[in-house]
């Protein structure tokens, strides 16, 4: 539709129709036209259902085409519905969780994964996905770290932008493209105590310096929508935060798309205690600039009266409706209201061999080899037994894979049985996934009870382990233990799994742990007892194949941690890019008292950001700089030579970190400023160079101006965030 026609449409709409556009209803109201049940209970009327702008969480080409047809036929202006859903890491073909995808340090691969998800979801009739989540995270207790790209603003920004490009392409009307909704604006990843939905307090400097850049990267990549966060940020809930939405997001970041609240967040303004009644909640949210109300009845039940009594100017309503209509138009829905919904395509595109292959590749690249003493990995094929609750479990998708079917997932057990080399290897469960007294509380469905005779299972595992050359122990956190509303106060593995670990380690020291998890865990017992640890996260549909390929050496691990694994729970939040403090501590735990340290644990995490081993080894030559001085108009070339010193071809991610030694405000001990993946054959070397510019050195100065300050800087180039391979340069006027 031409813009002028869209303007005419907007001006033709009645107030009720306009308010209708601002309402998103949940899939379980599907029964459009019938307000008995939950819709009526929540206060929605027949009229709201007739005029709504959008539905979320309904899928299926046939169903959505029928729904769209019936809806448009009865709508006074035949305006199509927008169908939105959480397509987080794949639709029917599930990719690794986003935290794992970030470990690939490969934005192109992540873009490609998002494009597959978009093609599949589009075929099933979806127009918008609630992804990417660009919340920066530093606290593994928060279950939603699995949906993030981890603790680094620079890496998170690259990943968020890649996802936006993958979903949207360059034109939303292209077949297989869907609109991206960036979330959760802002600061949702920093809840106090790691408890979901909890209070967030961040200084404006920290917010701008660390938390906003990843959102900004997604906005710059052209994401169409932004979702507000549930939390208060410095005491103001995001859905009512005019400064955050109008000043920062719209004016400073230049975001012109549509803003949607999170699920029921407008009603939650009452619980937050900033709205005295539903009418005030509607006023505050619209004033802040929330265009669409996800699921709550706040806009539906209150905006009309607010407009009629003059409290809400029509201009606010019109602006929001305009953004929603414009998005529908950019998606081409006025001409093609079904967009790509197509029952035939659903049969060929969803879970196609090609998509599975891409999911496998992404999973393989996301695995992080944390430890490999005595080069226990890779296996030779038949020299190991497989034990543990994850050995045959198909529960390899993250909790957001709500439209996937576990029966499509290849478990490690089925991959082992399919592969001629491993067809005969013994497999035993050893123990349940969760402690019987502490089962997770399910995301969507009640979880089936795990039944197992614990003693017999343990005995069988020990018997197998005793006679084997190597043991592959498949452990981890149940997938329902991470994700939304899955915060944990203790990051240990379940007791039953630790008992299995002890029992097996007692009879066989050639122990390899394959770890499945949605978040960093306390891995001390594993690091003590296992010679090898392969972190596989929640790897998705092709997880089993990807794990087996890696164990057998067909895939050489190359993932790097996107989030530090803490030494223990008491150490979180922990992140590599912290400030130095006035008393930085380099000594041992018992070597003194008055430093910034603990009495009982080290300051360093067990495995830091950027860390990950390979089946081969690499060395980095000392850093060379093309100049010792940098100015605003010059650049410095910083280079190392990377050499594969091992016996296998492998890929290393070379990382560039910079430290500003002195500034008008305290600066982090180092910050990631660049990364490159390099593949080398044994004995091969390659120069890896980065260009350092003045722009990379900017920060929020004392005055809050975003600019650099002259002085000395350290450059580090190496294979993880601990590297000491450095050189110094000076920024001058
Ligand atoms: C609540 C979650 O916070 C958000 O991430 C999600 O997109 C919505 N629910 C919709 O399901």
PDB file of C-alpha atoms in Angstrom, residues 168 172 179-182 219 222-227 245-246 249-251 253-260 289-292 319-327 330:
ATOM      1  CA  UNK A 168      14.735  -9.704   8.216  1.00  0.00           C
ATOM      2  CA  UNK A 172      10.658  -7.923   4.791  1.00  0.00           C
ATOM      3  CA  UNK A 179      10.385  -9.024  11.432  1.00  0.00           C
ATOM      4  CA  UNK A 180      12.695  -9.093  14.468  1.00  0.00           C
ATOM      5  CA  UNK A 181      11.668  -7.828  17.892  1.00  0.00           C
ATOM      6  CA  UNK A 182      14.639  -6.814  20.020  1.00  0.00           C
ATOM      7  CA  UNK A 219      18.542  -1.067  16.285  1.00  0.00           C
ATOM      8  CA  UNK A 222      17.241  -2.224  11.405  1.00  0.00           C
ATOM      9  CA  UNK A 223      15.177  -4.350  13.805  1.00  0.00           C
ATOM     10  CA  UNK A 224      11.501  -3.558  13.326  1.00  0.00           C
ATOM     11  CA  UNK A 225      10.232  -3.885  16.891  1.00  0.00           C
ATOM     12  CA  UNK A 226      11.442  -3.474  20.445  1.00  0.00           C
ATOM     13  CA  UNK A 227       9.951  -5.147  23.505  1.00  0.00           C
ATOM     14  CA  UNK A 245      11.719   4.745  25.469  1.00  0.00           C
ATOM     15  CA  UNK A 246      11.317   8.246  24.071  1.00  0.00           C
ATOM     16  CA  UNK A 249      15.499   4.505  22.317  1.00  0.00           C
ATOM     17  CA  UNK A 250      13.695   6.850  19.970  1.00  0.00           C
ATOM     18  CA  UNK A 251      15.655  10.077  20.061  1.00  0.00           C
ATOM     19  CA  UNK A 253      19.189   5.557  19.063  1.00  0.00           C
ATOM     20  CA  UNK A 254      16.871   6.737  16.305  1.00  0.00           C
ATOM     21  CA  UNK A 255      14.480   3.785  16.599  1.00  0.00           C
ATOM     22  CA  UNK A 256      11.378   4.405  14.493  1.00  0.00           C
ATOM     23  CA  UNK A 257       9.712   0.995  14.681  1.00  0.00           C
ATOM     24  CA  UNK A 258       7.054  -0.382  16.940  1.00  0.00           C
ATOM     25  CA  UNK A 259       7.371  -0.829  20.708  1.00  0.00           C
ATOM     26  CA  UNK A 260       5.502  -3.685  22.368  1.00  0.00           C
ATOM     27  CA  UNK A 289       5.569   5.257  24.039  1.00  0.00           C
ATOM     28  CA  UNK A 290       4.440   1.612  24.290  1.00  0.00           C
ATOM     29  CA  UNK A 291       2.564   1.055  21.025  1.00  0.00           C
ATOM     30  CA  UNK A 292       1.149  -2.396  21.636  1.00  0.00           C
ATOM     31  CA  UNK A 319       1.386   7.670  16.346  1.00  0.00           C
ATOM     32  CA  UNK A 320       1.172   4.169  17.767  1.00  0.00           C
ATOM     33  CA  UNK A 321      -1.412   2.968  15.259  1.00  0.00           C
ATOM     34  CA  UNK A 322       0.688   4.412  12.467  1.00  0.00           C
ATOM     35  CA  UNK A 323       3.723   2.400  13.540  1.00  0.00           C
ATOM     36  CA  UNK A 324       1.705  -0.797  13.660  1.00  0.00           C
ATOM     37  CA  UNK A 325       0.038  -0.215  10.298  1.00  0.00           C
ATOM     38  CA  UNK A 326       3.401   0.690   8.805  1.00  0.00           C
ATOM     39  CA  UNK A 327       4.894  -2.586   9.968  1.00  0.00           C
ATOM     40  CA  UNK A 330       6.324  -3.256   5.224  1.00  0.00           C
TER      41      UNK A 330
END
